Coordinates of C-alpha atoms and ligand atoms in Angstrom, one line a residue:
M10 CA -8.2 -32.8 8.9
L11 CA -8.4 -31.0 5.6
R12 CA -12.1 -29.9 6.1
G13 CA -12.7 -26.5 4.7
K14 CA -9.2 -26.2 3.3
K15 CA -8.8 -24.7 -0.2
I16 CA -6.2 -26.3 -2.5
L17 CA -5.1 -24.7 -5.8
L18 CA -3.8 -27.7 -7.7
I19 CA -1.5 -27.0 -10.7
I20 CA -1.2 -30.1 -12.9
G21 CA 1.9 -30.1 -15.1
G22 CA 2.5 -32.0 -18.3
G23 CA 3.8 -35.5 -17.4
I24 CA 2.5 -39.0 -17.4
A25 CA 2.2 -38.7 -13.6
A26 CA -0.7 -36.3 -14.2
Y27 CA -3.0 -39.4 -14.1
K28 CA -2.1 -39.7 -10.4
S29 CA -3.3 -36.1 -9.8
L30 CA -6.8 -37.2 -10.7
D31 CA -6.7 -39.6 -7.7
L32 CA -5.1 -36.9 -5.6
I33 CA -8.2 -34.7 -6.3
R34 CA -10.5 -37.5 -5.1
R35 CA -8.4 -38.1 -2.0
L36 CA -8.4 -34.4 -1.1
R37 CA -12.1 -34.1 -1.6
E38 CA -12.8 -37.2 0.5
R39 CA -11.0 -35.4 3.3
G40 CA -13.2 -32.3 3.0
A41 CA -10.8 -30.1 1.0
S42 CA -12.0 -28.2 -2.0
V43 CA -9.7 -28.3 -5.1
T44 CA -9.4 -25.6 -7.7
P45 CA -7.6 -27.2 -10.6
V46 CA -5.3 -25.5 -13.1
L47 CA -4.2 -27.6 -16.0
T48 CA -1.2 -26.5 -18.1
K49 CA -1.3 -26.9 -21.9
A50 CA 1.1 -29.8 -21.6
G51 CA -0.9 -31.3 -18.7
A52 CA -4.0 -31.3 -21.0
E53 CA -2.0 -33.7 -23.3
F54 CA -2.1 -36.3 -20.5
V55 CA -5.5 -35.8 -18.7
T56 CA -8.6 -34.1 -20.1
P57 CA -10.0 -30.9 -18.7
L58 CA -13.3 -32.7 -18.4
S59 CA -12.1 -35.5 -16.1
V60 CA -10.2 -32.9 -14.0
S61 CA -13.2 -30.7 -13.5
A62 CA -15.6 -33.6 -13.0
L63 CA -13.5 -34.9 -10.2
A64 CA -12.8 -31.5 -8.7
G65 CA -16.5 -30.5 -9.0
D66 CA -15.2 -27.1 -10.1
K67 CA -14.2 -25.3 -13.2
V68 CA -10.8 -26.2 -14.5
F69 CA -8.6 -23.2 -15.3
T70 CA -6.4 -23.6 -18.4
D71 CA -4.6 -21.2 -20.7
L72 CA -7.8 -21.1 -22.6
F73 CA -9.2 -19.5 -19.5
D74 CA -10.4 -16.1 -20.7
L75 CA -8.2 -13.5 -19.1
T76 CA -10.9 -10.9 -19.8
D77 CA -12.7 -12.8 -17.1
E78 CA -10.1 -11.0 -14.9
A79 CA -12.7 -8.8 -13.3
E80 CA -14.6 -11.8 -12.1
M81 CA -11.7 -14.0 -11.0
G82 CA -8.3 -12.5 -11.7
H83 CA -5.3 -14.8 -11.7
I84 CA -3.8 -12.9 -8.8
Q85 CA -6.9 -13.6 -6.7
L86 CA -7.0 -17.2 -7.9
S87 CA -3.4 -17.6 -6.6
R88 CA -4.1 -16.1 -3.3
S89 CA -7.5 -17.4 -2.2
A90 CA -6.1 -20.9 -1.5
D91 CA -4.7 -22.2 1.8
L92 CA -2.0 -24.1 -0.2
V93 CA -0.8 -24.2 -3.8
V94 CA 0.2 -27.7 -4.9
V95 CA 2.1 -28.4 -8.1
A96 CA 1.7 -32.1 -9.1
P97 CA 3.3 -33.2 -11.2
A98 CA 6.0 -30.6 -11.0
T99 CA 7.8 -31.2 -14.3
A100 CA 11.4 -30.2 -15.0
D101 CA 10.1 -27.4 -17.1
L102 CA 7.7 -26.1 -14.4
M103 CA 10.5 -26.2 -11.8
A104 CA 12.8 -24.3 -14.1
K105 CA 10.1 -21.7 -14.7
M106 CA 9.5 -21.4 -11.0
A107 CA 13.2 -21.1 -10.2
H108 CA 13.7 -18.4 -12.8
G109 CA 10.5 -16.4 -12.4
H110 CA 9.0 -17.0 -15.8
T111 CA 5.4 -16.0 -16.3
N112 CA 4.5 -17.2 -19.8
D113 CA 1.4 -19.2 -19.0
L114 CA -1.3 -19.2 -16.4
A115 CA 0.4 -21.8 -14.1
S116 CA 3.7 -20.0 -14.0
T117 CA 2.0 -16.6 -13.6
L118 CA 0.0 -17.9 -10.6
L119 CA 3.1 -19.3 -9.0
M120 CA 4.8 -15.9 -9.3
A121 CA 1.7 -14.0 -8.1
T122 CA 0.9 -16.1 -5.1
D123 CA 1.7 -15.2 -1.5
T124 CA 0.6 -18.7 -0.4
Q125 CA 2.9 -21.6 0.5
V126 CA 3.7 -23.8 -2.5
L127 CA 4.2 -27.6 -2.2
A128 CA 5.7 -29.3 -5.3
A129 CA 5.7 -33.0 -6.2
P130 CA 8.3 -33.4 -8.8
A131 CA 8.0 -36.1 -11.6
M132 CA 10.4 -36.6 -14.4
N133 CA 12.8 -39.0 -16.1
V134 CA 15.6 -40.0 -13.8
R135 CA 18.3 -38.3 -15.9
M136 CA 16.3 -35.1 -16.0
W137 CA 16.0 -35.2 -12.2
D138 CA 19.7 -35.9 -11.8
H139 CA 20.7 -33.2 -14.3
P140 CA 22.7 -30.4 -12.7
A141 CA 20.1 -27.8 -14.0
T142 CA 17.2 -29.5 -12.2
Q143 CA 19.4 -30.0 -9.1
R144 CA 20.3 -26.3 -9.2
N145 CA 16.6 -25.3 -9.6
L146 CA 15.7 -27.6 -6.7
S147 CA 18.3 -25.9 -4.4
Q148 CA 17.1 -22.5 -5.5
L149 CA 13.4 -23.4 -4.9
G150 CA 14.2 -24.9 -1.5
A151 CA 16.0 -21.7 -0.6
D152 CA 13.0 -19.7 -1.9
G153 CA 10.8 -21.5 0.6
I154 CA 9.1 -24.0 -1.7
L155 CA 8.2 -27.3 0.0
F156 CA 8.7 -30.7 -1.8
V157 CA 7.3 -34.2 -1.5
G158 CA 9.2 -36.9 -3.4
P159 CA 10.2 -37.8 -6.0
N160 CA 10.4 -41.5 -5.1
D161 CA 12.8 -44.1 -6.5
G162 CA 11.3 -46.8 -8.7
D163 CA 10.3 -48.0 -12.2
M164 CA 9.4 -45.2 -14.5
A165 CA 6.9 -45.0 -17.4
C166 CA 9.8 -44.4 -19.7
G167 CA 11.3 -47.8 -18.8
E168 CA 14.2 -46.5 -16.6
F169 CA 14.7 -46.9 -12.9
G170 CA 15.6 -44.4 -10.2
P171 CA 14.5 -41.2 -8.6
G172 CA 11.9 -39.2 -10.5
R173 CA 8.6 -41.0 -9.9
M174 CA 6.0 -38.7 -8.5
A175 CA 5.1 -39.3 -4.8
E176 CA 1.9 -41.4 -4.5
P177 CA -1.4 -39.5 -4.0
L178 CA -1.6 -40.5 -0.3
E179 CA 2.0 -39.3 0.3
I180 CA 1.1 -36.0 -1.2
V181 CA -2.0 -35.8 1.0
A182 CA 0.2 -36.5 4.1
A183 CA 2.6 -33.7 3.0
I184 CA -0.4 -31.3 2.5
E185 CA -1.8 -32.3 5.9
S186 CA 1.6 -31.7 7.6
T187 CA 2.0 -28.3 5.9
L188 CA -1.5 -27.1 6.9
V189 CA -1.4 -28.7 10.3
Q190 CA -2.1 -26.5 13.4
G191 CA -0.2 -27.5 16.5
P192 CA 1.6 -26.2 19.5
L193 CA 4.5 -25.1 17.2
T194 CA 2.4 -23.3 14.6
G195 CA 4.0 -20.0 13.8
K196 CA 7.4 -21.1 15.1
R197 CA 10.3 -21.2 12.7
I198 CA 12.9 -24.0 13.5
I199 CA 16.1 -24.8 11.7
V200 CA 17.2 -28.4 11.8
T201 CA 20.6 -29.6 10.5
S202 CA 21.0 -33.2 9.6
G203 CA 23.2 -35.8 7.8
P204 CA 26.9 -35.8 7.2
T205 CA 28.9 -33.2 5.2
H206 CA 31.1 -34.0 2.3
E207 CA 34.4 -32.2 2.1
P208 CA 36.0 -32.3 -1.4
I209 CA 39.6 -33.5 -1.9
D210 CA 39.3 -33.0 -5.7
P211 CA 36.3 -33.0 -8.0
V212 CA 35.7 -36.7 -7.6
R213 CA 36.9 -37.6 -4.1
Y214 CA 35.7 -36.4 -0.7
I215 CA 36.0 -36.9 3.0
A216 CA 32.7 -37.9 4.7
N217 CA 31.4 -39.8 7.8
R218 CA 28.8 -42.5 8.4
S219 CA 25.9 -40.4 9.6
S220 CA 22.6 -41.6 8.0
G221 CA 20.6 -38.5 8.8
A222 CA 18.0 -40.7 10.5
Q223 CA 17.7 -38.9 13.8
G224 CA 17.8 -35.4 12.3
T225 CA 15.1 -36.4 9.7
A226 CA 12.9 -37.8 12.5
I227 CA 13.3 -34.5 14.5
A228 CA 12.3 -32.4 11.5
R229 CA 9.3 -34.6 10.8
A230 CA 8.2 -34.4 14.5
L231 CA 8.5 -30.6 14.6
A232 CA 6.5 -30.2 11.3
A233 CA 3.9 -32.5 12.7
Q234 CA 3.5 -30.1 15.7
G235 CA 2.9 -27.3 13.2
A236 CA 6.4 -25.8 13.1
D237 CA 7.8 -24.1 9.9
V238 CA 10.9 -26.2 9.5
V239 CA 14.0 -25.3 7.5
F240 CA 15.8 -28.6 7.1
V241 CA 19.4 -28.1 6.1
T242 CA 20.8 -31.5 5.1
G243 CA 24.0 -33.0 3.9
P244 CA 24.0 -36.0 1.6
A245 CA 22.0 -38.4 3.8
D246 CA 20.9 -42.0 3.4
V247 CA 17.2 -41.3 4.3
P248 CA 15.0 -39.0 2.3
P249 CA 14.0 -35.7 3.8
P250 CA 10.5 -35.6 5.5
A251 CA 7.5 -34.2 3.8
G252 CA 6.2 -30.7 4.6
V253 CA 9.5 -29.1 5.4
Q254 CA 11.6 -26.6 3.5
V255 CA 14.6 -28.6 2.4
V256 CA 18.0 -26.9 1.8
R257 CA 20.6 -29.4 0.4
I258 CA 24.2 -28.7 1.0
E259 CA 27.5 -30.7 0.8
T260 CA 30.1 -29.0 2.8
A261 CA 30.3 -27.6 6.4
R262 CA 30.8 -24.1 5.0
Q263 CA 27.7 -24.4 2.8
M264 CA 25.8 -25.6 5.8
L265 CA 26.9 -22.6 7.9
Q266 CA 25.8 -20.3 5.1
A267 CA 22.4 -22.0 4.7
V268 CA 21.8 -21.8 8.5
E269 CA 22.8 -18.1 8.6
D270 CA 20.5 -17.5 5.6
A271 CA 17.6 -19.2 7.4
L272 CA 17.9 -16.9 10.5
P273 CA 16.1 -15.5 12.3
A274 CA 14.4 -18.5 13.9
D275 CA 12.8 -19.4 17.2
A276 CA 14.9 -22.5 17.7
A277 CA 17.7 -24.4 16.0
V278 CA 18.5 -28.1 16.4
F279 CA 21.9 -29.2 15.2
A280 CA 21.7 -32.9 14.6
A281 CA 24.2 -32.9 11.6
A282 CA 27.5 -34.8 11.9
V283 CA 29.6 -31.9 10.5
A284 CA 33.1 -32.8 9.3
D285 CA 35.6 -31.2 11.7
W286 CA 38.1 -30.5 9.0
R287 CA 38.2 -29.9 5.3
V288 CA 41.1 -30.2 2.8
A289 CA 42.7 -26.7 2.9
S290 CA 42.9 -26.3 -0.8
A291 CA 40.9 -28.9 -2.7
S292 CA 42.3 -29.5 -6.1
G293 CA 40.3 -28.2 -9.0
S294 CA 41.2 -31.2 -11.1
K295 CA 41.5 -34.9 -10.3
I296 CA 44.7 -35.7 -8.4
K297 CA 46.6 -38.2 -10.5
K298 CA 48.1 -41.4 -9.2
D299 CA 51.8 -41.0 -9.4
A300 CA 53.7 -44.3 -8.8
G301 CA 55.4 -44.3 -5.5
R302 CA 54.3 -40.8 -4.5
M303 CA 51.6 -40.2 -2.1
P304 CA 49.6 -36.9 -2.2
V305 CA 49.9 -34.8 0.9
L306 CA 46.6 -33.3 2.1
E307 CA 46.7 -30.3 4.4
F308 CA 43.6 -29.8 6.6
A309 CA 41.9 -26.6 7.7
E310 CA 39.3 -26.5 10.6
N311 CA 35.7 -26.2 9.6
P312 CA 33.5 -23.6 11.3
D313 CA 31.6 -24.9 14.3
I314 CA 28.0 -24.0 13.2
L315 CA 26.5 -24.8 16.6
A316 CA 28.9 -22.6 18.5
R317 CA 28.6 -19.8 16.0
V318 CA 24.9 -19.7 16.2
S319 CA 24.9 -20.1 20.0
Q320 CA 27.1 -17.0 20.2
R321 CA 25.2 -14.7 17.9
K322 CA 24.0 -11.6 19.6
A323 CA 21.1 -9.9 17.8
D324 CA 19.4 -12.9 16.2
R325 CA 20.3 -15.9 18.4
P326 CA 17.4 -18.3 18.4
A327 CA 15.7 -18.5 21.8
L328 CA 16.5 -22.2 22.0
V329 CA 19.7 -23.7 20.5
I330 CA 20.1 -27.5 20.8
G331 CA 23.3 -29.4 20.0
F332 CA 24.0 -33.1 20.0
A333 CA 26.9 -35.0 21.6
A334 CA 27.7 -38.5 20.3
E335 CA 30.3 -39.9 22.7
T336 CA 31.9 -43.3 23.4
D337 CA 33.0 -42.7 27.0
N338 CA 32.2 -40.4 29.9
V339 CA 29.1 -39.4 28.0
I340 CA 27.5 -37.1 30.6
A341 CA 30.7 -35.3 31.6
H342 CA 31.7 -34.7 28.0
A343 CA 28.3 -33.6 27.0
E344 CA 28.0 -31.1 29.9
A345 CA 31.4 -29.7 29.1
K346 CA 30.4 -29.4 25.4
R347 CA 27.2 -27.5 26.3
A348 CA 29.1 -25.0 28.3
R349 CA 31.9 -24.7 25.7
K350 CA 29.6 -24.2 22.7
G351 CA 27.1 -21.9 24.6
C352 CA 24.0 -23.8 23.5
D353 CA 20.9 -24.3 25.7
W354 CA 20.5 -28.0 25.6
I355 CA 22.6 -31.0 24.6
V356 CA 21.1 -34.3 23.5
A357 CA 23.8 -36.8 24.4
N358 CA 24.1 -40.4 23.5
D359 CA 26.6 -43.3 23.7
V360 CA 27.6 -44.4 20.3
S361 CA 30.0 -47.2 21.3
P362 CA 29.6 -50.0 18.8
A363 CA 28.1 -52.3 21.4
T364 CA 25.1 -50.0 21.7
G365 CA 24.1 -50.6 18.1
I366 CA 22.8 -47.0 18.0
M367 CA 25.0 -45.7 15.2
G368 CA 23.1 -46.6 12.0
G369 CA 20.4 -48.4 14.0
T370 CA 16.7 -47.4 14.5
E371 CA 16.8 -46.9 18.2
N372 CA 18.5 -44.4 20.5
A373 CA 19.0 -43.9 24.2
V374 CA 19.7 -40.2 25.0
H375 CA 20.2 -37.9 27.9
L376 CA 18.8 -34.4 27.7
I377 CA 21.2 -32.0 29.4
T378 CA 20.2 -28.4 30.2
A379 CA 22.0 -25.7 32.2
D380 CA 20.6 -27.1 35.5
S381 CA 19.1 -30.5 34.8
R382 CA 19.7 -33.9 33.3
E383 CA 17.1 -36.4 32.1
D384 CA 17.9 -40.0 31.1
W385 CA 15.4 -41.1 28.6
P386 CA 14.9 -44.9 28.1
R387 CA 15.9 -46.6 24.9
M388 CA 13.3 -46.0 22.3
S389 CA 12.9 -45.6 18.5
K390 CA 14.6 -42.5 16.9
Q391 CA 11.2 -41.3 15.9
D392 CA 10.0 -41.5 19.5
V393 CA 13.1 -39.6 20.7
A394 CA 12.3 -37.0 18.1
N395 CA 8.6 -36.8 19.1
K396 CA 9.6 -36.4 22.8
L397 CA 12.1 -33.7 21.9
A398 CA 9.6 -31.8 19.8
Q399 CA 7.2 -31.9 22.7
R400 CA 9.9 -30.4 25.0
I401 CA 10.7 -27.8 22.4
A402 CA 7.0 -26.8 22.2
E403 CA 6.9 -26.5 26.0
A404 CA 10.0 -24.4 26.0
L405 CA 8.9 -22.0 23.3
D406 CA 5.4 -21.6 24.7
Ligands
C5P505 O1 32.1 -30.9 18.7 P1 31.2 -32.0 18.3 O2 31.2 -32.3 16.8 O3 31.2 -33.2 19.1 O4 29.7 -31.3 18.6 C1 28.6 -31.9 18.2 C2 27.5 -30.9 18.0 O5 28.0 -29.7 17.3 C3 26.4 -31.4 17.1 O6 25.2 -30.7 17.5 C4 26.8 -30.9 15.7 O7 25.7 -30.7 14.8 C5 27.5 -29.5 16.0 N1 28.6 -29.1 15.1 C6 28.4 -28.1 14.3 N2 29.4 -27.7 13.5 C7 30.6 -28.3 13.5 C8 30.8 -29.4 14.4 C9 29.7 -29.8 15.2 O8 27.3 -27.5 14.2 N3 31.6 -27.9 12.7

């Protein structure tokens, strides 16, 4: 699947760099060629000799003679690849990428490239959770950088949590799904997923029980068909799929902004469970418990993202798909919703507790269009997603 593909692999300075040696082997086994770039810090963890021996190619480092420029300039180096992979992407490399620093070969390549970049972060859990890293992550997602991982687990530093670099085969899978050619190649599709969190004050919020499972499966299925997916997700239980551009948001208004920023697109799938209301004026400081007195919360209506995008004039996606989770009169309510919101299709399902669909792994849906209705049998959420992706590919053909 990767035969003939050229990967520029930037190895940052973290203990996970040892996994990048295995990554090189896995990529070459699959027919890809790997041009390695080792940062100065990366060379503290793995040697240039082992990297170049595994890659079967020269390793570029900061010692790389920039007077060699005429032969193989760093601009050309950054552009001749089919994909630039940063593994491990350390907190420092992510910060440089987010802020446009160019003080070494790796950061210069990342600024000069016009090729898609896929990053596999690896760092201590506190560094990952630090607001600076999370800010950089959001910025890089918005800039179109794709991510794989990090995973949860034991870390070399003795702590536990998110920050472990994805395993080499997971990175290979993300590379394959990024480079995949399929019926949706060249199509840009926005997918919203997960719940939204609406703040009451800095520590409390209103949320819902959406796990994000169905939206994540849809984004994965679309990427597997070659689509360029912008995945706008609230705080979900399941991790985002590999090979998609992830934009993390918390509130409905942020979700609307992220979706509008991602336009124009060929299609948009609104699988998120967006909170209908927010607290009109969230408190800037924690609301104190005051014996005997209850706080009074005033609500304001959130924007309906699906309806807004459906009603856009100049840049309305050719196919807009909404979801309808109902507990009674599923079909009638969904048909009315399709007309009211102005979307093209509605994927409707019955989420009565007896169905076990909410929070479960299976779904039974109806696909409702302007002039037809299909009742799909009960199947896994991933199979629903695959079938929907196939329908989307046919519709956009
Ligand atoms: O109106 P209701 O919430 O039932 O509609 C569900 C559909 O509308 C879903 O596709 C959901 O993602 C979308 N929606 C939205 N913005 C909202 C509310 C719902 O995009 N504020």
